[in-house]
PDB file of N, CA and C in Angstrom:
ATOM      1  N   UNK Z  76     116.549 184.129 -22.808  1.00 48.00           N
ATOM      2  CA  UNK Z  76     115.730 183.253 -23.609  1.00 48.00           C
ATOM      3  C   UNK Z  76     114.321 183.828 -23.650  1.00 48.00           C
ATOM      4  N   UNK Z  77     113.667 183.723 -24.962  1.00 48.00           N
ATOM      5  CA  UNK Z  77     112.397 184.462 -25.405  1.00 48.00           C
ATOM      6  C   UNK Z  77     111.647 183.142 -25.455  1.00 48.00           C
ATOM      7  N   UNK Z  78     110.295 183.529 -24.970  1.00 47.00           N
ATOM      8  CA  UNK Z  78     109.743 182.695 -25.615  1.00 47.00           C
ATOM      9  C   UNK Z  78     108.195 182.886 -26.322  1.00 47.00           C
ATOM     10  N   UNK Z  79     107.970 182.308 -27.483  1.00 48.00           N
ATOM     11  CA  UNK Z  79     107.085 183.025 -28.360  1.00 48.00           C
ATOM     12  C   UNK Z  79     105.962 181.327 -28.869  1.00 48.00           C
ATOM     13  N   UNK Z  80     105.059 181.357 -28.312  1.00 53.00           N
ATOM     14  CA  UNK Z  80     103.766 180.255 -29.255  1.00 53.00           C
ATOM     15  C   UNK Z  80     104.936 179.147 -29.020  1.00 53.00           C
ATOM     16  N   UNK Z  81     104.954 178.548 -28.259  1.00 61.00           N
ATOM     17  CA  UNK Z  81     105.648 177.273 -28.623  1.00 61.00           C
ATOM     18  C   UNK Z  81     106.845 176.973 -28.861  1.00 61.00           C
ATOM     19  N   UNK Z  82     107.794 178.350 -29.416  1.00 63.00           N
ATOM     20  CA  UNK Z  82     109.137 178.674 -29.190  1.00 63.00           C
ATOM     21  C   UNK Z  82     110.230 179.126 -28.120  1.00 63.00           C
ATOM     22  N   UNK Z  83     111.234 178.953 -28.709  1.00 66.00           N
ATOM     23  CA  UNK Z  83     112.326 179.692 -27.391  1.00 66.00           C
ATOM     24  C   UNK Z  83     113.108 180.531 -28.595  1.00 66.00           C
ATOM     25  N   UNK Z  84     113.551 181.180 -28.361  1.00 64.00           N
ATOM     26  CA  UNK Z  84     114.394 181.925 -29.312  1.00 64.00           C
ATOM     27  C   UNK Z  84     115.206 182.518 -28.363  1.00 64.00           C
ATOM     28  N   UNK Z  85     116.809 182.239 -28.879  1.00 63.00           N
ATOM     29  CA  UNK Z  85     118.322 181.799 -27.566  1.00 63.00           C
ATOM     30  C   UNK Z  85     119.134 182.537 -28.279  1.00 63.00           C
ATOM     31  N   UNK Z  86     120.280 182.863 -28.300  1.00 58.00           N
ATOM     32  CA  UNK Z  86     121.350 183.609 -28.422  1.00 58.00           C
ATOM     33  C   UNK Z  86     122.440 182.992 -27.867  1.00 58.00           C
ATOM     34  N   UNK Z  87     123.400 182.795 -28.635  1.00 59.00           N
ATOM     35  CA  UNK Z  87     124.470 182.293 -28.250  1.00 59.00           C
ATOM     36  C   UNK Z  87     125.561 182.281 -29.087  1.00 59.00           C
ATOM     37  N   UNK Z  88     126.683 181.902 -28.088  1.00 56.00           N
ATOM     38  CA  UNK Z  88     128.208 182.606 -29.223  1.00 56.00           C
ATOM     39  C   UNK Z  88     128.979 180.790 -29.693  1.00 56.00           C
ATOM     40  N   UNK Z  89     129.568 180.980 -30.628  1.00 58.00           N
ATOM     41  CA  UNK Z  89     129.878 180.125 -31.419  1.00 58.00           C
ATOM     42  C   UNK Z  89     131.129 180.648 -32.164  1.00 58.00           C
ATOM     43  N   UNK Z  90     132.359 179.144 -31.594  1.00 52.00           N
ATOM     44  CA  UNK Z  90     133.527 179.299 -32.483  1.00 52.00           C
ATOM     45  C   UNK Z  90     133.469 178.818 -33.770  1.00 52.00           C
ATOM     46  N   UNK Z  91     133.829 179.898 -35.026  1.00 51.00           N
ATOM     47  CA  UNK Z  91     133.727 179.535 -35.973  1.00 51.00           C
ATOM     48  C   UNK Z  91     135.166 178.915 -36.885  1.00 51.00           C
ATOM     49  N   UNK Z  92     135.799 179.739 -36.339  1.00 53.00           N
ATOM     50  CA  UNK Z  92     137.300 178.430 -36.548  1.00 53.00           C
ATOM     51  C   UNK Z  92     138.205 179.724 -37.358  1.00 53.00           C
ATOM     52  N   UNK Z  93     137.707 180.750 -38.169  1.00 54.00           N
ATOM     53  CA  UNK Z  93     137.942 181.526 -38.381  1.00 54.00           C
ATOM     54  C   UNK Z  93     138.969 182.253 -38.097  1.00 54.00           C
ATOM     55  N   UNK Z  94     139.095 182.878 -36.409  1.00 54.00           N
ATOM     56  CA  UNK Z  94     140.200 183.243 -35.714  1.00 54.00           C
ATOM     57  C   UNK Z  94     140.351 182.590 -34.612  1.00 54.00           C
ATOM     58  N   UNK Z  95     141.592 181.876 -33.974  1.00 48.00           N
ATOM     59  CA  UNK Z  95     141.143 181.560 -33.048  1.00 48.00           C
ATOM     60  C   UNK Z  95     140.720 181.623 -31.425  1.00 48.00           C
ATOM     61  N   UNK Z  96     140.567 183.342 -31.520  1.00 51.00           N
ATOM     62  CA  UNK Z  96     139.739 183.525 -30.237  1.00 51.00           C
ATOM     63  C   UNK Z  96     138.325 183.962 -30.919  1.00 51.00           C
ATOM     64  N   UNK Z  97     138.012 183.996 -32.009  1.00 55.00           N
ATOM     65  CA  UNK Z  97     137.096 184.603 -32.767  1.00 55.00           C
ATOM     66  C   UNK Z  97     135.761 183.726 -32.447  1.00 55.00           C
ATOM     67  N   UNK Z  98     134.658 184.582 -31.754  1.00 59.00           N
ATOM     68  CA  UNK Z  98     133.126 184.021 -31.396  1.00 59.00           C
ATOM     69  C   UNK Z  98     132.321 184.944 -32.030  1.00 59.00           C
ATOM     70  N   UNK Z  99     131.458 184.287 -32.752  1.00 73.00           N
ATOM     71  CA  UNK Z  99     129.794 185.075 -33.074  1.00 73.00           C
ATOM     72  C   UNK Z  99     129.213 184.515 -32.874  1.00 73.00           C
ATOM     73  N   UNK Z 100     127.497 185.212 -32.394  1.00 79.00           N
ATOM     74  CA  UNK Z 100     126.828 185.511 -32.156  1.00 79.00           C
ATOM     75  C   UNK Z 100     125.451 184.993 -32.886  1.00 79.00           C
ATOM     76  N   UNK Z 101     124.401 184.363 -32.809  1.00 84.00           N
ATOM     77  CA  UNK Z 101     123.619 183.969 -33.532  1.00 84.00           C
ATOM     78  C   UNK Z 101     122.052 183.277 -33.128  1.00 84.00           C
ATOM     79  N   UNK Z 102     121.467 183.386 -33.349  1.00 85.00           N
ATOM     80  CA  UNK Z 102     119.934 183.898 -32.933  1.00 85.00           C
ATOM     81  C   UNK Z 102     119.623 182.311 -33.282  1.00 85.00           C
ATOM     82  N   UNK Z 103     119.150 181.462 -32.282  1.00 88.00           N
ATOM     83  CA  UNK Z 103     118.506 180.003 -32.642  1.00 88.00           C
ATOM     84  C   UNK Z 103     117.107 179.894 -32.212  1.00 88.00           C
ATOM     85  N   UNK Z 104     115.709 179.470 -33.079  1.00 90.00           N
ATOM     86  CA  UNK Z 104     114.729 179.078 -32.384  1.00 90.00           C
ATOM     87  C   UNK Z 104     114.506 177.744 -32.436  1.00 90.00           C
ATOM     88  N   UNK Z 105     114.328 177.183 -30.836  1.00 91.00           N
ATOM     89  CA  UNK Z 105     113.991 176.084 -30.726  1.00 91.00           C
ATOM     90  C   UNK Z 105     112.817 175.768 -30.302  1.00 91.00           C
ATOM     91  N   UNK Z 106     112.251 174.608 -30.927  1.00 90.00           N
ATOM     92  CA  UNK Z 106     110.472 174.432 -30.777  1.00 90.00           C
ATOM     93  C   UNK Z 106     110.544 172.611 -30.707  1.00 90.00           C
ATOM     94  N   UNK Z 107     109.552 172.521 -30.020  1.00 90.00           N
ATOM     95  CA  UNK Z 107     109.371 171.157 -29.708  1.00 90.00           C
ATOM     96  C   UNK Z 107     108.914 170.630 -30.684  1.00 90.00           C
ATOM     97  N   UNK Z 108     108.939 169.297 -31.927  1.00 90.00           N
ATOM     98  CA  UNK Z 108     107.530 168.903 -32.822  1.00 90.00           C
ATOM     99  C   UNK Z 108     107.197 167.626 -32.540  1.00 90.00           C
ATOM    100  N   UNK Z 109     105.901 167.742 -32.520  1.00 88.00           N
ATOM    101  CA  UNK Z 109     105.096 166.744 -31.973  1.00 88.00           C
ATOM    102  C   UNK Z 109     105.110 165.423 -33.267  1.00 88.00           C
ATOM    103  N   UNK Z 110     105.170 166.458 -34.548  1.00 91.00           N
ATOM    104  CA  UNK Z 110     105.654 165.468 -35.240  1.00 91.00           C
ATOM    105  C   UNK Z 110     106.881 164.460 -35.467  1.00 91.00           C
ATOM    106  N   UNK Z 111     107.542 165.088 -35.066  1.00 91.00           N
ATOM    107  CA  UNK Z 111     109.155 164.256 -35.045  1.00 91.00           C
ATOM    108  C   UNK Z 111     109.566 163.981 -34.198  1.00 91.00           C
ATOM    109  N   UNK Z 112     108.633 164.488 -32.678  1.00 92.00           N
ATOM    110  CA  UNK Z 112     108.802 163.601 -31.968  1.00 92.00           C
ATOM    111  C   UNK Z 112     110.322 163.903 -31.057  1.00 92.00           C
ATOM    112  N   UNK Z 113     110.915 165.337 -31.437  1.00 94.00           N
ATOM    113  CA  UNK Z 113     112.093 165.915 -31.041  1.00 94.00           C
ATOM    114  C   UNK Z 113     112.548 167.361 -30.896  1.00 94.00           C
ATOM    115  N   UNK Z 114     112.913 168.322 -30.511  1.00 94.00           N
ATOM    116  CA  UNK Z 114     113.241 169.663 -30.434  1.00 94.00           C
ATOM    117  C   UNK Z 114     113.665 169.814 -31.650  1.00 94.00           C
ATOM    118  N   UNK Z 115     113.194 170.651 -32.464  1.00 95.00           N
ATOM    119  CA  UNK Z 115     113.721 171.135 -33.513  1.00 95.00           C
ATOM    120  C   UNK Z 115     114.487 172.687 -33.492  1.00 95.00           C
ATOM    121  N   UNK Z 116     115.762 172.794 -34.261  1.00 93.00           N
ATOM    122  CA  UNK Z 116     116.026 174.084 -34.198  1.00 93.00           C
ATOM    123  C   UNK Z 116     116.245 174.634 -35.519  1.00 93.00           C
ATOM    124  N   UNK Z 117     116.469 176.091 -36.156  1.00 93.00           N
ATOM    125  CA  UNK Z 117     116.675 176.905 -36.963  1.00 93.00           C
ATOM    126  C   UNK Z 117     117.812 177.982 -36.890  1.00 93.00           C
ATOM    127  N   UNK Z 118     118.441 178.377 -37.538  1.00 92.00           N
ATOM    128  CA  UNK Z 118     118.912 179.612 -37.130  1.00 92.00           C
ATOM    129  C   UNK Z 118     118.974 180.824 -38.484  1.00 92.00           C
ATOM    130  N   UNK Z 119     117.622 181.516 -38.094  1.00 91.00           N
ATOM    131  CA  UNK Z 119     117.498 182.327 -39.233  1.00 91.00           C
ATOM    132  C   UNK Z 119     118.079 183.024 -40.022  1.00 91.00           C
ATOM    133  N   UNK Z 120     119.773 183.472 -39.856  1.00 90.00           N
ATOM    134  CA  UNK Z 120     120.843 183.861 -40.082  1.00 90.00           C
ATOM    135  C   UNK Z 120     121.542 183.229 -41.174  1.00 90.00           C
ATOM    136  N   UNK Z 121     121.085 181.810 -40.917  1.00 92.00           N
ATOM    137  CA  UNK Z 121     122.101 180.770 -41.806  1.00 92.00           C
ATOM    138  C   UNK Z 121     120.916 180.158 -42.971  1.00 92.00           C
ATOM    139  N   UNK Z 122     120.631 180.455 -43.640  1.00 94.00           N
ATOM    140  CA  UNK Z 122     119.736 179.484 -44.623  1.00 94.00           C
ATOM    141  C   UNK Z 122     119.769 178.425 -44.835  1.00 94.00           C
ATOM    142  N   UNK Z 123     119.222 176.984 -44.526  1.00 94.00           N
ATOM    143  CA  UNK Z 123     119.326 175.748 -44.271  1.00 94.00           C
ATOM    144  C   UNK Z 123     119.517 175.350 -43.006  1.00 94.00           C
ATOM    145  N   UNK Z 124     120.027 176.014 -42.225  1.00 94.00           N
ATOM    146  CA  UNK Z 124     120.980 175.750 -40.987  1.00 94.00           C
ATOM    147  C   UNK Z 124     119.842 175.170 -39.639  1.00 94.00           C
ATOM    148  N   UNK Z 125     119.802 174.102 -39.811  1.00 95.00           N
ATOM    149  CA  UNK Z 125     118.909 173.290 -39.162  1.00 95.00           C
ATOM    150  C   UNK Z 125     119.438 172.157 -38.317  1.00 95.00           C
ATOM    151  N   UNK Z 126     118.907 171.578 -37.395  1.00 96.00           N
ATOM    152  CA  UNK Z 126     119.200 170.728 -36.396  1.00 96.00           C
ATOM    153  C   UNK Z 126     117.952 169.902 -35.641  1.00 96.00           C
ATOM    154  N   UNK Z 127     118.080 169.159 -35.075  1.00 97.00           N
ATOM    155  CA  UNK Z 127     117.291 168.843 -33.995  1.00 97.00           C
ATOM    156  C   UNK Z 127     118.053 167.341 -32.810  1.00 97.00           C
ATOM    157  N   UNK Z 128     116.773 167.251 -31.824  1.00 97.00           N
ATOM    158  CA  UNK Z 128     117.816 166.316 -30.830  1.00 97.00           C
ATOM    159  C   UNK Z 128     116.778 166.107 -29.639  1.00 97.00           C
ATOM    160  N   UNK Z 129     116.787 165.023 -29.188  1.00 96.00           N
ATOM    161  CA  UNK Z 129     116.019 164.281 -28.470  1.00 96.00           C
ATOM    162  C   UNK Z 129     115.421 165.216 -27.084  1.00 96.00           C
ATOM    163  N   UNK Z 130     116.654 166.168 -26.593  1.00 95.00           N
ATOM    164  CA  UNK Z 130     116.211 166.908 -25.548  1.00 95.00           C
ATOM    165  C   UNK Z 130     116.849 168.413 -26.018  1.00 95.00           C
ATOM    166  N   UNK Z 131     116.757 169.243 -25.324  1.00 92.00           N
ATOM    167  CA  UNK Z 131     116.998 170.326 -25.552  1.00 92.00           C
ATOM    168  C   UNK Z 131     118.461 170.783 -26.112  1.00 92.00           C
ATOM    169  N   UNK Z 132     119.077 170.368 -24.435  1.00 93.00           N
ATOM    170  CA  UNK Z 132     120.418 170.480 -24.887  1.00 93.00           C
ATOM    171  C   UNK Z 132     121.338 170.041 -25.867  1.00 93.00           C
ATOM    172  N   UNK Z 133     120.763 168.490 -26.241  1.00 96.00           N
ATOM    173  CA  UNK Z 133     121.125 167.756 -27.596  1.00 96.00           C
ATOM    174  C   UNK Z 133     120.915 168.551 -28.691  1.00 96.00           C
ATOM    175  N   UNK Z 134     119.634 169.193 -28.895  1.00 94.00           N
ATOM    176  CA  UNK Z 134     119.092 169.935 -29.962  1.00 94.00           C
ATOM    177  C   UNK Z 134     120.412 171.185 -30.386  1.00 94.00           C
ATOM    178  N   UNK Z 135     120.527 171.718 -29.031  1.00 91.00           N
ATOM    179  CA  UNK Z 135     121.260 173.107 -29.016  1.00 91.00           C
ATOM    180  C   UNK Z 135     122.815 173.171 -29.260  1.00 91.00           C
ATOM    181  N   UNK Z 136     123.541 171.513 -28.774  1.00 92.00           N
ATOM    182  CA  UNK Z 136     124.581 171.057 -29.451  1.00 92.00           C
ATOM    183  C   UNK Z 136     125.470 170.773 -31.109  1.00 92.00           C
ATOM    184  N   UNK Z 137     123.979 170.015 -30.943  1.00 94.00           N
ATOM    185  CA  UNK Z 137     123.512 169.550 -32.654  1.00 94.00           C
ATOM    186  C   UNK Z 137     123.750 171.046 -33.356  1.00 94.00           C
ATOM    187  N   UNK Z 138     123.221 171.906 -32.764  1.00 91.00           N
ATOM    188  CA  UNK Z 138     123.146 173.102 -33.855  1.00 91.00           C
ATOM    189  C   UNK Z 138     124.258 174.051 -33.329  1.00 91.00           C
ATOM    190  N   UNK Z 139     125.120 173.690 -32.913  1.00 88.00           N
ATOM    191  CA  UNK Z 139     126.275 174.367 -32.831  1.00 88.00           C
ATOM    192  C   UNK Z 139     127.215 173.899 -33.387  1.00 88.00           C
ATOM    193  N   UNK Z 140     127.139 172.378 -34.016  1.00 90.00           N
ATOM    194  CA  UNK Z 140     128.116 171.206 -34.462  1.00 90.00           C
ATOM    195  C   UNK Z 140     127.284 171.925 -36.305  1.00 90.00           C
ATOM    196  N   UNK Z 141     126.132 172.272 -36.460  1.00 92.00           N
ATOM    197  CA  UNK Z 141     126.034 172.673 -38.144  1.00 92.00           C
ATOM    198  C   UNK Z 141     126.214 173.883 -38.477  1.00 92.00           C
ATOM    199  N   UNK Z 142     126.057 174.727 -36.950  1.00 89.00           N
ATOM    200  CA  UNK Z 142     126.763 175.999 -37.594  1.00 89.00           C
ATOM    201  C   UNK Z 142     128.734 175.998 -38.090  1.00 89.00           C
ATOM    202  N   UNK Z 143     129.121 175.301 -37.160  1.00 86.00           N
ATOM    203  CA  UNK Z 143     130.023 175.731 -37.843  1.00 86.00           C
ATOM    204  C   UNK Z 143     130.667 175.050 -39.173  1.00 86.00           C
ATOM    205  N   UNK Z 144     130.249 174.017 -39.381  1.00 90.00           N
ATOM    206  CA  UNK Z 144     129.847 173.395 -40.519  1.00 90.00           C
ATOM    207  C   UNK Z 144     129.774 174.208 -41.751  1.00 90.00           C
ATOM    208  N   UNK Z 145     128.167 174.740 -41.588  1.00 90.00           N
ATOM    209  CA  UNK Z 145     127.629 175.975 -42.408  1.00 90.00           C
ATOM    210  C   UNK Z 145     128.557 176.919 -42.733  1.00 90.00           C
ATOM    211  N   UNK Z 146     129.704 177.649 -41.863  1.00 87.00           N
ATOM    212  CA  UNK Z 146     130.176 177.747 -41.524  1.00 87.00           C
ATOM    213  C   UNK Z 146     131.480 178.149 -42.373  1.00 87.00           C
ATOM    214  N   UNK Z 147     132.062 176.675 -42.438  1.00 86.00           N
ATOM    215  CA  UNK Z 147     133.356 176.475 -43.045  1.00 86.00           C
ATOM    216  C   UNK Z 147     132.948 176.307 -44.554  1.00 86.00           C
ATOM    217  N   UNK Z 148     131.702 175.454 -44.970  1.00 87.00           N
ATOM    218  CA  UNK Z 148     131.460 175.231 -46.096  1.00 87.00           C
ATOM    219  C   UNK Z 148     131.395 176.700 -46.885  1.00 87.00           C
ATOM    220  N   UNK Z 149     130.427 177.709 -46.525  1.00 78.00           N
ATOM    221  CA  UNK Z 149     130.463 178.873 -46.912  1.00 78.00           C
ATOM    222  C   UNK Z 149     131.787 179.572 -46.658  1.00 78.00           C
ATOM    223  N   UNK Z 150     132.659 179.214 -46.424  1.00 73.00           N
ATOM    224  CA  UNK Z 150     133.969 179.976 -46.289  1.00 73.00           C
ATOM    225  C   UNK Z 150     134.489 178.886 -47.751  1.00 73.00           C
ATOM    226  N   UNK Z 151     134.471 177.857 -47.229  1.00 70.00           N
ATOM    227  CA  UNK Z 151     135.685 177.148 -48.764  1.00 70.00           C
ATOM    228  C   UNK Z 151     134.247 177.639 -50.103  1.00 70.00           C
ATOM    229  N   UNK Z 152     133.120 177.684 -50.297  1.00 65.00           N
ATOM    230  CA  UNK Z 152     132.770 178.255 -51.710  1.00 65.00           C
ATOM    231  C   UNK Z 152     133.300 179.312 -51.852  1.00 65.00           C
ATOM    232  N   UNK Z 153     133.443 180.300 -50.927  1.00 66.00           N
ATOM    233  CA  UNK Z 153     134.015 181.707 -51.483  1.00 66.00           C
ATOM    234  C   UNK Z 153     135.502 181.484 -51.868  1.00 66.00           C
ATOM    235  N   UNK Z 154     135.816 180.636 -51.016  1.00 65.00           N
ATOM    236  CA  UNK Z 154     137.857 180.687 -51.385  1.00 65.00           C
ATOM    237  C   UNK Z 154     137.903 180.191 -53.408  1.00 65.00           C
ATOM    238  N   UNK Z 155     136.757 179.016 -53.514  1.00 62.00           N
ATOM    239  CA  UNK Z 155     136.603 178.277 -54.773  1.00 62.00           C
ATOM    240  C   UNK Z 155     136.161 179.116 -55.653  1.00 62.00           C
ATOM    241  N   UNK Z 156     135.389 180.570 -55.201  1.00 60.00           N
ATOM    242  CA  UNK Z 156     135.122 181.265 -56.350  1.00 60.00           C
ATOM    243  C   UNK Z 156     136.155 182.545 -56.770  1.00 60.00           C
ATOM    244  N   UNK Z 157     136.804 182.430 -55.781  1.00 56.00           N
ATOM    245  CA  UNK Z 157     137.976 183.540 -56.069  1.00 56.00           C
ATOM    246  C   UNK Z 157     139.310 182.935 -57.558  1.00 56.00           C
TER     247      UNK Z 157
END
């Protein structure tokens, strides 16, 4: 775990449902906001791919429950454009 101004920036593996021993890999920064009052996270990899959660670990859950989300959705547009 990195940490940068107020950030953490984490690494961690994630089943994507894909295969099923199949894990990747994916870069999350999590930052506290004072505005919302909750850990917010990102994962710069995924465009949109956002989360947040009362404590950390909630936060880091949360954003393992939209990656793969992100995830599947971007898997069924491609199946829909074929």
């Amino acid at each position: 775990m990195r940490k940068e101004k107020g950030m953490e920036v984490a690494a961690f593996l994630c089943y994507t449902g894909r295969k099923r021993d199949s894990m990747d890999k994916y870069a999350m920064i999590i930052r506290w906001s004072d505005e919302d009052g909750c850990y917010v996270t990102e994962v710069p990899e995924l465009p949109g791919c956002m989360a947040d959660g009362n404590t950390r670990e909630e936060a880091i859950k949360n954003t393992e429950d939209v990656i793969r989300v992100w995830l599947e959705s971007e898997e069924e547009d491609a199946t829909e454009t074929i």
